[in-house]
XYZ file of C-alpha atoms in Angstrom:
122
model
C 24.512 -24.020 11.065
C 25.026 -20.268 12.573
C 26.794 -17.199 10.737
C 27.236 -14.138 12.388
C 26.812 -11.952 9.482
C 28.565 -7.789 9.810
C 26.463 -5.137 7.907
C 27.038 -1.697 7.014
C 24.080 -0.213 8.268
C 24.780 3.491 6.323
C 26.198 2.166 3.482
C 24.907 0.079 -0.157
C 21.598 1.006 0.721
C 20.030 3.442 -3.084
C 18.311 5.876 -0.782
C 20.074 9.804 -0.090
C 19.871 10.662 3.889
C 17.986 13.587 2.480
C 15.624 10.967 0.756
C 15.563 8.992 3.910
C 14.048 11.683 6.236
C 11.075 12.986 3.207
C 9.059 8.970 2.815
C 11.328 6.389 1.450
C 7.965 4.867 1.010
C 6.312 7.312 -0.962
C 4.394 6.220 -4.126
C 4.664 2.224 -2.841
C 2.002 0.196 -0.459
C 2.593 -1.968 2.317
C 2.122 -5.401 2.049
C 0.674 -7.869 4.407
C 3.383 -7.988 7.807
C 6.433 -10.736 7.367
C 7.745 -13.281 9.721
C 10.967 -13.900 7.612
C 12.729 -12.412 5.014
C 14.757 -13.741 3.244
C 18.106 -13.209 2.285
C 19.399 -15.049 -0.419
C 18.119 -12.261 -3.102
C 20.078 -9.701 -3.933
C 19.508 -7.373 -0.800
C 21.418 -3.608 0.308
C 21.745 -2.364 3.628
C 19.350 -2.833 6.364
C 19.902 1.253 6.810
C 19.057 2.977 10.127
C 16.891 5.728 8.649
C 15.806 7.023 11.960
C 15.313 6.016 15.358
C 12.681 3.406 14.979
C 13.124 2.959 11.201
C 15.442 0.274 9.902
C 15.356 -0.064 6.310
C 16.056 -3.244 4.021
C 16.138 -3.117 -0.156
C 15.034 -6.842 -1.815
C 15.009 -6.510 -5.239
C 12.658 -3.564 -6.001
C 11.133 -3.712 -3.160
C 11.871 -2.716 -0.109
C 11.299 -3.467 4.012
C 10.388 -1.947 6.531
C 11.588 -3.994 9.749
C 10.069 -3.557 13.076
C 11.699 -3.165 16.320
C 10.872 -4.973 18.890
C 10.225 -2.759 22.354
C 13.243 0.332 22.040
C 17.185 -0.767 21.485
C 19.639 1.640 22.307
C 22.064 3.426 19.068
C 19.119 3.110 16.999
C 20.632 6.063 14.400
C 21.656 7.132 10.998
C 25.351 5.261 10.475
C 25.450 2.923 13.023
C 26.138 -0.192 12.124
C 23.866 -3.247 12.527
C 25.818 -6.955 13.907
C 22.744 -9.103 13.167
C 23.569 -12.994 14.181
C 21.381 -14.387 11.221
C 20.071 -18.992 10.866
C 20.288 -19.845 7.283
C 19.008 -17.615 4.733
C 16.502 -15.774 6.273
C 16.102 -13.500 8.637
C 13.134 -13.604 11.137
C 10.952 -12.718 13.587
C 12.615 -12.649 17.152
C 16.116 -12.598 15.598
C 18.581 -10.538 17.418
C 21.718 -8.035 16.376
C 23.475 -5.590 17.927
C 24.334 -1.554 17.488
C 27.401 -0.452 17.509
C 28.277 3.421 17.325
C 30.584 5.316 15.363
C 33.906 5.765 16.853
C 33.151 2.358 19.115
C 34.105 -1.144 19.131
C 32.300 -2.340 22.167
C 28.463 -2.899 20.272
C 25.178 -2.695 22.899
C 22.984 -4.481 23.886
C 20.656 -7.363 21.978
C 17.537 -5.997 19.936
C 14.264 -8.590 18.503
C 13.387 -7.860 15.154
C 9.933 -8.266 15.485
C 8.711 -8.712 11.824
C 9.068 -7.036 8.356
C 6.653 -5.345 6.120
C 7.049 -5.155 2.478
C 6.095 -2.021 0.088
C 6.540 -2.353 -3.392
C 5.994 0.415 -6.056
C 2.082 1.437 -6.820
C 1.318 -0.050 -10.817
C -0.733 2.526 -12.708
């Protein structure tokens, strides 16, 4: 069954703007790219960190969501409206960006995969 969820892009992720501006992936190593991200686990975000970086926290792991092509409105403090089919968000799933102060979202954009980042084990 198809469900539409609205996720506030500027809330819920334990990254401050200053950390997002520096490098939220510092001290982490990238894993192999994935086609889907399981959203049935504890998840915070997604948060738009900058014009080409969406970050999702799932437990201790950070995920960088890649966007296919260009997407208007991708900037911090905007809201992602994600069309979700089941308990995963996958490559080619679509979303829209709702800019602050607006009531009509922008054009459809598409995810192009996800890269996991885990803390470096010492």
